Short mmCIF file of the N, C-alpha and C atoms (twelve columns), coordinates in Angstrom:
data_MODEL
# 
_entry.id   MODEL 
# 
loop_
_atom_site.group_PDB 
_atom_site.id 
_atom_site.type_symbol 
_atom_site.label_atom_id 
_atom_site.label_alt_id 
_atom_site.label_comp_id 
_atom_site.label_asym_id 
_atom_site.label_seq_id 
_atom_site.Cartn_x 
_atom_site.Cartn_y 
_atom_site.Cartn_z 
_atom_site.pdbx_PDB_model_num 
ATOM 1   N N  . MET A 1   34.456 136.113 221.251 1 
ATOM 2   C CA . MET A 1   34.852 135.505 222.511 1 
ATOM 3   C C  . MET A 1   33.630 135.299 223.385 1 
ATOM 4   N N  . THR A 2   33.641 134.253 224.132 1 
ATOM 5   C CA . THR A 2   32.553 134.021 225.077 1 
ATOM 6   C C  . THR A 2   33.156 133.974 226.482 1 
ATOM 7   N N  . PRO A 3   32.835 134.968 227.303 1 
ATOM 8   C CA . PRO A 3   33.361 134.945 228.668 1 
ATOM 9   C C  . PRO A 3   32.697 133.837 229.477 1 
ATOM 10  N N  . THR A 4   33.356 133.434 230.523 1 
ATOM 11  C CA . THR A 4   32.743 132.475 231.433 1 
ATOM 12  C C  . THR A 4   31.650 133.186 232.234 1 
ATOM 13  N N  . TYR A 5   30.824 132.407 232.869 1 
ATOM 14  C CA . TYR A 5   29.784 132.945 233.753 1 
ATOM 15  C C  . TYR A 5   30.422 133.837 234.820 1 
ATOM 16  N N  . ASP A 6   31.526 133.368 235.410 1 
ATOM 17  C CA . ASP A 6   32.200 134.155 236.449 1 
ATOM 18  C C  . ASP A 6   32.766 135.465 235.895 1 
ATOM 19  N N  . GLN A 7   33.320 135.423 234.686 1 
ATOM 20  C CA . GLN A 7   33.854 136.642 234.083 1 
ATOM 21  C C  . GLN A 7   32.740 137.655 233.837 1 
ATOM 22  N N  . MET A 8   31.613 137.183 233.313 1 
ATOM 23  C CA . MET A 8   30.493 138.103 233.105 1 
ATOM 24  C C  . MET A 8   30.024 138.666 234.441 1 
ATOM 25  N N  . GLY A 9   30.011 137.835 235.466 1 
ATOM 26  C CA . GLY A 9   29.640 138.313 236.795 1 
ATOM 27  C C  . GLY A 9   30.565 139.412 237.289 1 
ATOM 28  N N  . ASN A 10  31.857 139.257 237.038 1 
ATOM 29  C CA . ASN A 10  32.823 140.294 237.427 1 
ATOM 30  C C  . ASN A 10  32.573 141.586 236.652 1 
ATOM 31  N N  . TRP A 11  32.321 141.460 235.350 1 
ATOM 32  C CA . TRP A 11  32.025 142.653 234.544 1 
ATOM 33  C C  . TRP A 11  30.745 143.318 235.022 1 
ATOM 34  N N  . LEU A 12  29.749 142.509 235.348 1 
ATOM 35  C CA . LEU A 12  28.479 143.048 235.827 1 
ATOM 36  C C  . LEU A 12  28.676 143.844 237.112 1 
ATOM 37  N N  . GLU A 13  29.481 143.326 238.025 1 
ATOM 38  C CA . GLU A 13  29.769 144.061 239.266 1 
ATOM 39  C C  . GLU A 13  30.445 145.390 238.975 1 
ATOM 40  N N  . GLU A 14  31.419 145.379 238.077 1 
ATOM 41  C CA . GLU A 14  32.118 146.622 237.713 1 
ATOM 42  C C  . GLU A 14  31.167 147.620 237.060 1 
ATOM 43  N N  . ILE A 15  30.335 147.141 236.173 1 
ATOM 44  C CA . ILE A 15  29.393 148.010 235.462 1 
ATOM 45  C C  . ILE A 15  28.341 148.559 236.425 1 
ATOM 46  N N  . ALA A 16  27.827 147.720 237.301 1 
ATOM 47  C CA . ALA A 16  26.818 148.177 238.264 1 
ATOM 48  C C  . ALA A 16  27.372 149.288 239.151 1 
ATOM 49  N N  . ALA A 17  28.650 149.213 239.472 1 
ATOM 50  C CA . ALA A 17  29.282 150.222 240.325 1 
ATOM 51  C C  . ALA A 17  29.359 151.590 239.633 1 
ATOM 52  N N  . GLU A 18  29.184 151.623 238.322 1 
ATOM 53  C CA . GLU A 18  29.210 152.885 237.581 1 
ATOM 54  C C  . GLU A 18  27.910 153.681 237.746 1 
ATOM 55  N N  . PHE A 19  26.841 153.025 238.168 1 
ATOM 56  C CA . PHE A 19  25.554 153.698 238.322 1 
ATOM 57  C C  . PHE A 19  25.477 154.383 239.686 1 
ATOM 58  N N  . PRO A 20  24.794 155.525 239.748 1 
ATOM 59  C CA . PRO A 20  24.669 156.243 241.025 1 
ATOM 60  C C  . PRO A 20  23.940 155.420 242.080 1 
ATOM 61  N N  . ASP A 21  24.295 155.645 243.329 1 
ATOM 62  C CA . ASP A 21  23.652 154.935 244.440 1 
ATOM 63  C C  . ASP A 21  22.137 155.109 244.423 1 
ATOM 64  N N  . ALA A 22  21.656 156.261 243.962 1 
ATOM 65  C CA . ALA A 22  20.218 156.530 243.942 1 
ATOM 66  C C  . ALA A 22  19.459 155.505 243.095 1 
ATOM 67  N N  . PHE A 23  20.106 154.930 242.090 1 
ATOM 68  C CA . PHE A 23  19.450 153.940 241.249 1 
ATOM 69  C C  . PHE A 23  19.134 152.662 242.025 1 
ATOM 70  N N  . PHE A 24  19.896 152.413 243.070 1 
ATOM 71  C CA . PHE A 24  19.735 151.193 243.853 1 
ATOM 72  C C  . PHE A 24  18.711 151.351 244.983 1 
ATOM 73  N N  . GLU A 25  18.204 152.574 245.161 1 
ATOM 74  C CA . GLU A 25  17.226 152.810 246.218 1 
ATOM 75  C C  . GLU A 25  15.994 151.939 245.971 1 
ATOM 76  N N  . ASP A 26  15.567 151.235 247.001 1 
ATOM 77  C CA . ASP A 26  14.419 150.321 246.959 1 
ATOM 78  C C  . ASP A 26  14.638 149.097 246.078 1 
ATOM 79  N N  . LEU A 27  15.850 148.878 245.615 1 
ATOM 80  C CA . LEU A 27  16.155 147.677 244.841 1 
ATOM 81  C C  . LEU A 27  16.650 146.621 245.841 1 
ATOM 82  N N  . ASP A 28  15.707 146.004 246.524 1 
ATOM 83  C CA . ASP A 28  15.990 145.104 247.653 1 
ATOM 84  C C  . ASP A 28  16.991 144.003 247.327 1 
ATOM 85  N N  . GLY A 29  16.810 143.391 246.167 1 
ATOM 86  C CA . GLY A 29  17.625 142.234 245.801 1 
ATOM 87  C C  . GLY A 29  18.797 142.561 244.908 1 
ATOM 88  N N  . GLY A 30  19.011 143.836 244.615 1 
ATOM 89  C CA . GLY A 30  20.141 144.229 243.787 1 
ATOM 90  C C  . GLY A 30  20.055 143.683 242.376 1 
ATOM 91  N N  . ILE A 31  21.202 143.377 241.821 1 
ATOM 92  C CA . ILE A 31  21.294 142.836 240.462 1 
ATOM 93  C C  . ILE A 31  21.856 141.424 240.559 1 
ATOM 94  N N  . GLN A 32  21.153 140.491 239.955 1 
ATOM 95  C CA . GLN A 32  21.550 139.094 240.001 1 
ATOM 96  C C  . GLN A 32  21.882 138.595 238.594 1 
ATOM 97  N N  . LEU A 33  22.779 137.642 238.524 1 
ATOM 98  C CA . LEU A 33  23.121 136.997 237.263 1 
ATOM 99  C C  . LEU A 33  22.740 135.523 237.383 1 
ATOM 100 N N  . GLU A 34  21.886 135.075 236.461 1 
ATOM 101 C CA . GLU A 34  21.504 133.669 236.416 1 
ATOM 102 C C  . GLU A 34  22.150 133.016 235.203 1 
ATOM 103 N N  . GLU A 35  22.512 131.763 235.347 1 
ATOM 104 C CA . GLU A 35  23.225 131.055 234.289 1 
ATOM 105 C C  . GLU A 35  22.354 130.695 233.097 1 
ATOM 106 N N  . GLN A 36  21.089 130.595 233.297 1 
ATOM 107 C CA . GLN A 36  20.193 130.076 232.273 1 
ATOM 108 C C  . GLN A 36  20.043 130.959 231.039 1 
ATOM 109 N N  . THR A 37  19.549 130.321 229.992 1 
ATOM 110 C CA . THR A 37  19.116 131.006 228.785 1 
ATOM 111 C C  . THR A 37  17.619 131.207 228.941 1 
ATOM 112 N N  . ARG A 38  17.161 132.415 228.698 1 
ATOM 113 C CA . ARG A 38  15.720 132.682 228.822 1 
ATOM 114 C C  . ARG A 38  15.209 133.146 227.480 1 
ATOM 115 N N  . ARG A 39  14.396 132.329 226.865 1 
ATOM 116 C CA . ARG A 39  13.815 132.734 225.595 1 
ATOM 117 C C  . ARG A 39  12.370 133.149 225.797 1 
ATOM 118 N N  . ASP A 40  11.895 134.010 224.927 1 
ATOM 119 C CA . ASP A 40  10.508 134.453 224.988 1 
ATOM 120 C C  . ASP A 40  9.655  133.348 224.392 1 
ATOM 121 N N  . GLU A 41  8.756  132.810 225.182 1 
ATOM 122 C CA . GLU A 41  7.931  131.666 224.773 1 
ATOM 123 C C  . GLU A 41  6.929  132.020 223.671 1 
ATOM 124 N N  . ASN A 42  6.715  133.305 223.427 1 
ATOM 125 C CA . ASN A 42  5.773  133.718 222.388 1 
ATOM 126 C C  . ASN A 42  6.359  133.614 220.983 1 
ATOM 127 N N  . PHE A 43  7.661  133.373 220.905 1 
ATOM 128 C CA . PHE A 43  8.348  133.296 219.627 1 
ATOM 129 C C  . PHE A 43  8.855  131.882 219.396 1 
ATOM 130 N N  . PRO A 44  9.007  131.498 218.132 1 
ATOM 131 C CA . PRO A 44  9.618  130.193 217.847 1 
ATOM 132 C C  . PRO A 44  11.011 130.113 218.480 1 
ATOM 133 N N  . ASP A 45  11.417 128.903 218.811 1 
ATOM 134 C CA . ASP A 45  12.703 128.676 219.476 1 
ATOM 135 C C  . ASP A 45  13.839 129.358 218.720 1 
ATOM 136 N N  . GLY A 46  14.637 130.110 219.470 1 
ATOM 137 C CA . GLY A 46  15.815 130.740 218.908 1 
ATOM 138 C C  . GLY A 46  15.590 132.100 218.288 1 
ATOM 139 N N  . GLN A 47  14.363 132.614 218.325 1 
ATOM 140 C CA . GLN A 47  14.109 133.902 217.681 1 
ATOM 141 C C  . GLN A 47  14.129 135.087 218.630 1 
ATOM 142 N N  . MET A 48  13.818 134.903 219.908 1 
ATOM 143 C CA . MET A 48  13.776 136.042 220.830 1 
ATOM 144 C C  . MET A 48  14.240 135.574 222.218 1 
ATOM 145 N N  . TYR A 49  15.291 136.228 222.699 1 
ATOM 146 C CA . TYR A 49  15.836 135.905 224.012 1 
ATOM 147 C C  . TYR A 49  15.660 137.085 224.958 1 
ATOM 148 N N  . VAL A 50  15.461 136.766 226.221 1 
ATOM 149 C CA . VAL A 50  15.346 137.782 227.268 1 
ATOM 150 C C  . VAL A 50  16.728 137.933 227.895 1 
ATOM 151 N N  . LEU A 51  17.284 139.134 227.800 1 
ATOM 152 C CA . LEU A 51  18.607 139.392 228.378 1 
ATOM 153 C C  . LEU A 51  18.512 139.713 229.859 1 
ATOM 154 N N  . GLY A 52  17.467 140.428 230.235 1 
ATOM 155 C CA . GLY A 52  17.322 140.825 231.624 1 
ATOM 156 C C  . GLY A 52  15.882 141.135 231.942 1 
ATOM 157 N N  . GLU A 53  15.590 141.178 233.228 1 
ATOM 158 C CA . GLU A 53  14.243 141.493 233.698 1 
ATOM 159 C C  . GLU A 53  14.332 142.303 234.985 1 
ATOM 160 N N  . TYR A 54  13.400 143.208 235.121 1 
ATOM 161 C CA . TYR A 54  13.183 143.869 236.405 1 
ATOM 162 C C  . TYR A 54  12.020 143.141 237.042 1 
ATOM 163 N N  . ARG A 55  12.190 142.733 238.272 1 
ATOM 164 C CA . ARG A 55  11.132 142.010 238.967 1 
ATOM 165 C C  . ARG A 55  10.721 142.768 240.221 1 
ATOM 166 N N  . HIS A 56  9.427  142.808 240.433 1 
ATOM 167 C CA . HIS A 56  8.850  143.373 241.652 1 
ATOM 168 C C  . HIS A 56  7.771  142.398 242.087 1 
ATOM 169 N N  . ASN A 57  8.119  141.602 243.098 1 
ATOM 170 C CA . ASN A 57  7.209  140.568 243.562 1 
ATOM 171 C C  . ASN A 57  7.362  140.401 245.073 1 
ATOM 172 N N  . MET A 58  6.881  139.308 245.627 1 
ATOM 173 C CA . MET A 58  6.926  139.110 247.075 1 
ATOM 174 C C  . MET A 58  8.353  139.019 247.619 1 
ATOM 175 N N  . LEU A 59  9.323  138.780 246.751 1 
ATOM 176 C CA . LEU A 59  10.727 138.758 247.166 1 
ATOM 177 C C  . LEU A 59  11.342 140.149 247.177 1 
ATOM 178 N N  . GLY A 60  10.624 141.122 246.656 1 
ATOM 179 C CA . GLY A 60  11.119 142.491 246.621 1 
ATOM 180 C C  . GLY A 60  11.303 142.977 245.206 1 
ATOM 181 N N  . ARG A 61  12.191 143.942 245.064 1 
ATOM 182 C CA . ARG A 61  12.520 144.512 243.754 1 
ATOM 183 C C  . ARG A 61  13.961 144.151 243.430 1 
ATOM 184 N N  . TYR A 62  14.169 143.640 242.216 1 
ATOM 185 C CA . TYR A 62  15.515 143.247 241.822 1 
ATOM 186 C C  . TYR A 62  15.605 143.110 240.314 1 
ATOM 187 N N  . ILE A 63  16.827 143.076 239.836 1 
ATOM 188 C CA . ILE A 63  17.117 142.934 238.408 1 
ATOM 189 C C  . ILE A 63  17.829 141.607 238.205 1 
ATOM 190 N N  . VAL A 64  17.450 140.904 237.149 1 
ATOM 191 C CA . VAL A 64  18.076 139.628 236.799 1 
ATOM 192 C C  . VAL A 64  18.599 139.725 235.372 1 
ATOM 193 N N  . LEU A 65  19.845 139.317 235.170 1 
ATOM 194 C CA . LEU A 65  20.404 139.176 233.828 1 
ATOM 195 C C  . LEU A 65  20.642 137.691 233.579 1 
ATOM 196 N N  . TYR A 66  20.468 137.270 232.324 1 
ATOM 197 C CA . TYR A 66  20.570 135.863 231.957 1 
ATOM 198 C C  . TYR A 66  21.827 135.615 231.121 1 
ATOM 199 N N  . TYR A 67  22.803 135.012 231.745 1 
ATOM 200 C CA . TYR A 67  24.073 134.725 231.083 1 
ATOM 201 C C  . TYR A 67  23.876 133.944 229.786 1 
ATOM 202 N N  . GLY A 68  23.077 132.896 229.837 1 
ATOM 203 C CA . GLY A 68  22.870 132.055 228.659 1 
ATOM 204 C C  . GLY A 68  22.291 132.810 227.474 1 
ATOM 205 N N  . SER A 69  21.414 133.770 227.754 1 
ATOM 206 C CA . SER A 69  20.843 134.576 226.676 1 
ATOM 207 C C  . SER A 69  21.907 135.461 226.040 1 
ATOM 208 N N  . PHE A 70  22.772 136.033 226.864 1 
ATOM 209 C CA . PHE A 70  23.876 136.836 226.336 1 
ATOM 210 C C  . PHE A 70  24.781 135.980 225.451 1 
ATOM 211 N N  . VAL A 71  25.062 134.760 225.892 1 
ATOM 212 C CA . VAL A 71  25.917 133.862 225.111 1 
ATOM 213 C C  . VAL A 71  25.271 133.561 223.763 1 
ATOM 214 N N  . ARG A 72  23.970 133.292 223.766 1 
ATOM 215 C CA . ARG A 72  23.271 132.990 222.516 1 
ATOM 216 C C  . ARG A 72  23.378 134.136 221.518 1 
ATOM 217 N N  . LEU A 73  23.283 135.366 222.018 1 
ATOM 218 C CA . LEU A 73  23.247 136.525 221.123 1 
ATOM 219 C C  . LEU A 73  24.612 137.136 220.833 1 
ATOM 220 N N  . TYR A 74  25.533 137.059 221.778 1 
ATOM 221 C CA . TYR A 74  26.770 137.840 221.670 1 
ATOM 222 C C  . TYR A 74  28.047 137.008 221.734 1 
ATOM 223 N N  . ARG A 75  27.968 135.724 221.505 1 
ATOM 224 C CA . ARG A 75  29.128 134.849 221.657 1 
ATOM 225 C C  . ARG A 75  30.342 135.290 220.837 1 
ATOM 226 N N  . ASP A 76  30.111 135.954 219.716 1 
ATOM 227 C CA . ASP A 76  31.222 136.368 218.856 1 
ATOM 228 C C  . ASP A 76  31.677 137.806 219.109 1 
ATOM 229 N N  . TYR A 77  31.089 138.463 220.077 1 
ATOM 230 C CA . TYR A 77  31.470 139.839 220.396 1 
ATOM 231 C C  . TYR A 77  32.772 139.847 221.190 1 
ATOM 232 N N  . ASP A 78  33.484 140.961 221.115 1 
ATOM 233 C CA . ASP A 78  34.691 141.091 221.936 1 
ATOM 234 C C  . ASP A 78  34.317 141.646 223.315 1 
ATOM 235 N N  . GLU A 79  35.294 141.763 224.186 1 
ATOM 236 C CA . GLU A 79  35.029 142.174 225.568 1 
ATOM 237 C C  . GLU A 79  34.337 143.534 225.638 1 
ATOM 238 N N  . GLU A 80  34.798 144.485 224.855 1 
ATOM 239 C CA . GLU A 80  34.201 145.825 224.891 1 
ATOM 240 C C  . GLU A 80  32.718 145.773 224.491 1 
ATOM 241 N N  . GLU A 81  32.411 144.987 223.467 1 
ATOM 242 C CA . GLU A 81  31.019 144.865 223.025 1 
ATOM 243 C C  . GLU A 81  30.155 144.167 224.084 1 
ATOM 244 N N  . TRP A 82  30.714 143.151 224.736 1 
ATOM 245 C CA . TRP A 82  29.992 142.489 225.829 1 
ATOM 246 C C  . TRP A 82  29.674 143.499 226.929 1 
ATOM 247 N N  . ARG A 83  30.671 144.270 227.314 1 
ATOM 248 C CA . ARG A 83  30.464 145.261 228.375 1 
ATOM 249 C C  . ARG A 83  29.404 146.289 227.972 1 
ATOM 250 N N  . GLU A 84  29.408 146.697 226.709 1 
ATOM 251 C CA . GLU A 84  28.406 147.644 226.226 1 
ATOM 252 C C  . GLU A 84  27.001 147.052 226.311 1 
ATOM 253 N N  . GLU A 85  26.857 145.794 225.943 1 
ATOM 254 C CA . GLU A 85  25.547 145.142 225.997 1 
ATOM 255 C C  . GLU A 85  25.088 144.939 227.440 1 
ATOM 256 N N  . ILE A 86  26.006 144.598 228.324 1 
ATOM 257 C CA . ILE A 86  25.659 144.457 229.744 1 
ATOM 258 C C  . ILE A 86  25.219 145.811 230.293 1 
ATOM 259 N N  . PHE A 87  25.987 146.853 229.996 1 
ATOM 260 C CA . PHE A 87  25.639 148.197 230.468 1 
ATOM 261 C C  . PHE A 87  24.255 148.602 229.955 1 
ATOM 262 N N  . ALA A 88  24.005 148.405 228.664 1 
ATOM 263 C CA . ALA A 88  22.719 148.787 228.079 1 
ATOM 264 C C  . ALA A 88  21.564 148.029 228.728 1 
ATOM 265 N N  . THR A 89  21.775 146.752 229.008 1 
ATOM 266 C CA . THR A 89  20.722 145.954 229.626 1 
ATOM 267 C C  . THR A 89  20.471 146.407 231.060 1 
ATOM 268 N N  . VAL A 90  21.523 146.653 231.812 1 
ATOM 269 C CA . VAL A 90  21.360 147.135 233.187 1 
ATOM 270 C C  . VAL A 90  20.652 148.494 233.186 1 
ATOM 271 N N  . ALA A 91  21.051 149.390 232.295 1 
ATOM 272 C CA . ALA A 91  20.417 150.705 232.212 1 
ATOM 273 C C  . ALA A 91  18.928 150.569 231.881 1 
ATOM 274 N N  . HIS A 92  18.605 149.680 230.972 1 
ATOM 275 C CA . HIS A 92  17.210 149.434 230.597 1 
ATOM 276 C C  . HIS A 92  16.408 148.953 231.812 1 
ATOM 277 N N  . GLU A 93  16.970 147.985 232.531 1 
ATOM 278 C CA . GLU A 93  16.253 147.434 233.688 1 
ATOM 279 C C  . GLU A 93  16.165 148.452 234.831 1 
ATOM 280 N N  . PHE A 94  17.187 149.272 234.996 1 
ATOM 281 C CA . PHE A 94  17.104 150.356 235.981 1 
ATOM 282 C C  . PHE A 94  15.978 151.321 235.627 1 
ATOM 283 N N  . THR A 95  15.769 151.563 234.347 1 
ATOM 284 C CA . THR A 95  14.672 152.440 233.927 1 
ATOM 285 C C  . THR A 95  13.332 151.844 234.347 1 
ATOM 286 N N  . HIS A 96  13.177 150.531 234.161 1 
ATOM 287 C CA . HIS A 96  11.957 149.869 234.639 1 
ATOM 288 C C  . HIS A 96  11.806 150.074 236.150 1 
ATOM 289 N N  . HIS A 97  12.891 149.897 236.880 1 
ATOM 290 C CA . HIS A 97  12.857 150.053 238.336 1 
ATOM 291 C C  . HIS A 97  12.453 151.473 238.736 1 
ATOM 292 N N  . MET A 98  13.086 152.460 238.125 1 
ATOM 293 C CA . MET A 98  12.799 153.853 238.468 1 
ATOM 294 C C  . MET A 98  11.351 154.203 238.122 1 
ATOM 295 N N  . GLU A 99  10.876 153.740 236.986 1 
ATOM 296 C CA . GLU A 99  9.485  153.995 236.617 1 
ATOM 297 C C  . GLU A 99  8.529  153.290 237.573 1 
ATOM 298 N N  . ASP A 100 8.846  152.068 237.955 1 
ATOM 299 C CA . ASP A 100 7.981  151.326 238.876 1 
ATOM 300 C C  . ASP A 100 7.866  152.053 240.212 1 
ATOM 301 N N  . THR A 101 8.981  152.519 240.733 1 
ATOM 302 C CA . THR A 101 8.928  153.206 242.025 1 
ATOM 303 C C  . THR A 101 8.189  154.538 241.927 1 
ATOM 304 N N  . ALA A 102 8.114  155.115 240.727 1 
ATOM 305 C CA . ALA A 102 7.397  156.379 240.521 1 
ATOM 306 C C  . ALA A 102 5.954  156.152 240.051 1 
ATOM 307 N N  . GLY A 103 5.571  154.902 239.868 1 
ATOM 308 C CA . GLY A 103 4.218  154.601 239.419 1 
ATOM 309 C C  . GLY A 103 4.002  154.852 237.931 1 
ATOM 310 N N  . LEU A 104 5.065  154.801 237.163 1 
ATOM 311 C CA . LEU A 104 4.989  155.031 235.720 1 
ATOM 312 C C  . LEU A 104 5.182  153.720 234.972 1 
ATOM 313 N N  . HIS A 105 4.907  153.729 233.673 1 
ATOM 314 C CA . HIS A 105 5.055  152.497 232.892 1 
ATOM 315 C C  . HIS A 105 5.372  152.765 231.422 1 
ATOM 316 N N  . ALA A 106 5.990  153.876 231.110 1 
ATOM 317 C CA . ALA A 106 6.282  154.219 229.710 1 
ATOM 318 C C  . ALA A 106 7.179  153.182 229.038 1 
ATOM 319 N N  . LEU A 107 8.222  152.717 229.734 1 
ATOM 320 C CA . LEU A 107 9.114  151.732 229.126 1 
ATOM 321 C C  . LEU A 107 8.416  150.380 228.978 1 
ATOM 322 N N  . ASP A 108 7.564  150.022 229.926 1 
ATOM 323 C CA . ASP A 108 6.772  148.794 229.781 1 
ATOM 324 C C  . ASP A 108 5.939  148.861 228.506 1 
ATOM 325 N N  . ASP A 109 5.307  150.019 228.273 1 
ATOM 326 C CA . ASP A 109 4.486  150.195 227.081 1 
ATOM 327 C C  . ASP A 109 5.330  150.103 225.818 1 
ATOM 328 N N  . LYS A 110 6.494  150.734 225.844 1 
ATOM 329 C CA . LYS A 110 7.389  150.708 224.680 1 
ATOM 330 C C  . LYS A 110 7.862  149.279 224.402 1 
ATOM 331 N N  . ASP A 111 8.231  148.542 225.455 1 
ATOM 332 C CA . ASP A 111 8.655  147.150 225.283 1 
ATOM 333 C C  . ASP A 111 7.522  146.307 224.703 1 
ATOM 334 N N  . ALA A 112 6.300  146.507 225.207 1 
ATOM 335 C CA . ALA A 112 5.147  145.746 224.715 1 
ATOM 336 C C  . ALA A 112 4.895  146.041 223.241 1 
ATOM 337 N N  . GLU A 113 5.023  147.302 222.842 1 
ATOM 338 C CA . GLU A 113 4.843  147.671 221.435 1 
ATOM 339 C C  . GLU A 113 5.899  146.994 220.562 1 
ATOM 340 N N  . PHE A 114 7.141  147.003 221.031 1 
ATOM 341 C CA . PHE A 114 8.209  146.354 220.270 1 
ATOM 342 C C  . PHE A 114 7.932  144.859 220.116 1 
ATOM 343 N N  . LEU A 115 7.550  144.202 221.204 1 
ATOM 344 C CA . LEU A 115 7.305  142.761 221.139 1 
ATOM 345 C C  . LEU A 115 6.126  142.441 220.229 1 
ATOM 346 N N  . GLU A 116 5.107  143.284 220.251 1 
ATOM 347 C CA . GLU A 116 3.963  143.094 219.363 1 
ATOM 348 C C  . GLU A 116 4.415  143.201 217.903 1 
ATOM 349 N N  . TRP A 117 5.213  144.220 217.602 1 
ATOM 350 C CA . TRP A 117 5.731  144.394 216.248 1 
ATOM 351 C C  . TRP A 117 6.594  143.191 215.847 1 
ATOM 352 N N  . ALA A 118 7.494  142.795 216.742 1 
ATOM 353 C CA . ALA A 118 8.405  141.695 216.431 1 
ATOM 354 C C  . ALA A 118 7.643  140.384 216.213 1 
ATOM 355 N N  . LEU A 119 6.611  140.176 216.998 1 
ATOM 356 C CA . LEU A 119 5.820  138.952 216.835 1 
ATOM 357 C C  . LEU A 119 5.104  138.941 215.475 1 
ATOM 358 N N  . GLU A 120 4.583  140.092 215.070 1 
ATOM 359 C CA . GLU A 120 3.951  140.187 213.753 1 
ATOM 360 C C  . GLU A 120 4.975  139.977 212.635 1 
ATOM 361 N N  . GLU A 121 6.162  140.537 212.843 1 
ATOM 362 C CA . GLU A 121 7.209  140.491 211.819 1 
ATOM 363 C C  . GLU A 121 7.879  139.115 211.731 1 
ATOM 364 N N  . TYR A 122 8.171  138.505 212.885 1 
ATOM 365 C CA . TYR A 122 9.011  137.313 212.916 1 
ATOM 366 C C  . TYR A 122 8.331  136.070 213.471 1 
ATOM 367 N N  . GLY A 123 7.222  136.229 214.153 1 
ATOM 368 C CA . GLY A 123 6.566  135.092 214.776 1 
ATOM 369 C C  . GLY A 123 5.890  134.196 213.759 1 
ATOM 370 N N  . ASP A 124 5.445  133.063 214.247 1 
ATOM 371 C CA . ASP A 124 4.747  132.116 213.350 1 
ATOM 372 C C  . ASP A 124 3.330  132.552 213.110 1 
# 
């Protein structure tokens, strides 16, 4: 099943409410859902999609999830599986946020290692 953009937005709101208020501290822009598909430009088309990002820039600190990327990867999943993937992505991005506010970067390093491996394994 593929939920609509609005349905995913509703699930995202419900899932975000499950996280403690402390996770939202200093998260100026909260969690946003964008309609677009975001692919990693370092990989051939269709091989690597970005589900979410933690951003810390002049607009503040916020999390973005990409509806189109979820559709590309999970279109055949059922509602429970969609919710699990949304939860996992939000938790991952919250970890980036918490590490950023503490001046740490362990998850950034782990993500970079994974992408390096994946590029060697699957890239052109």
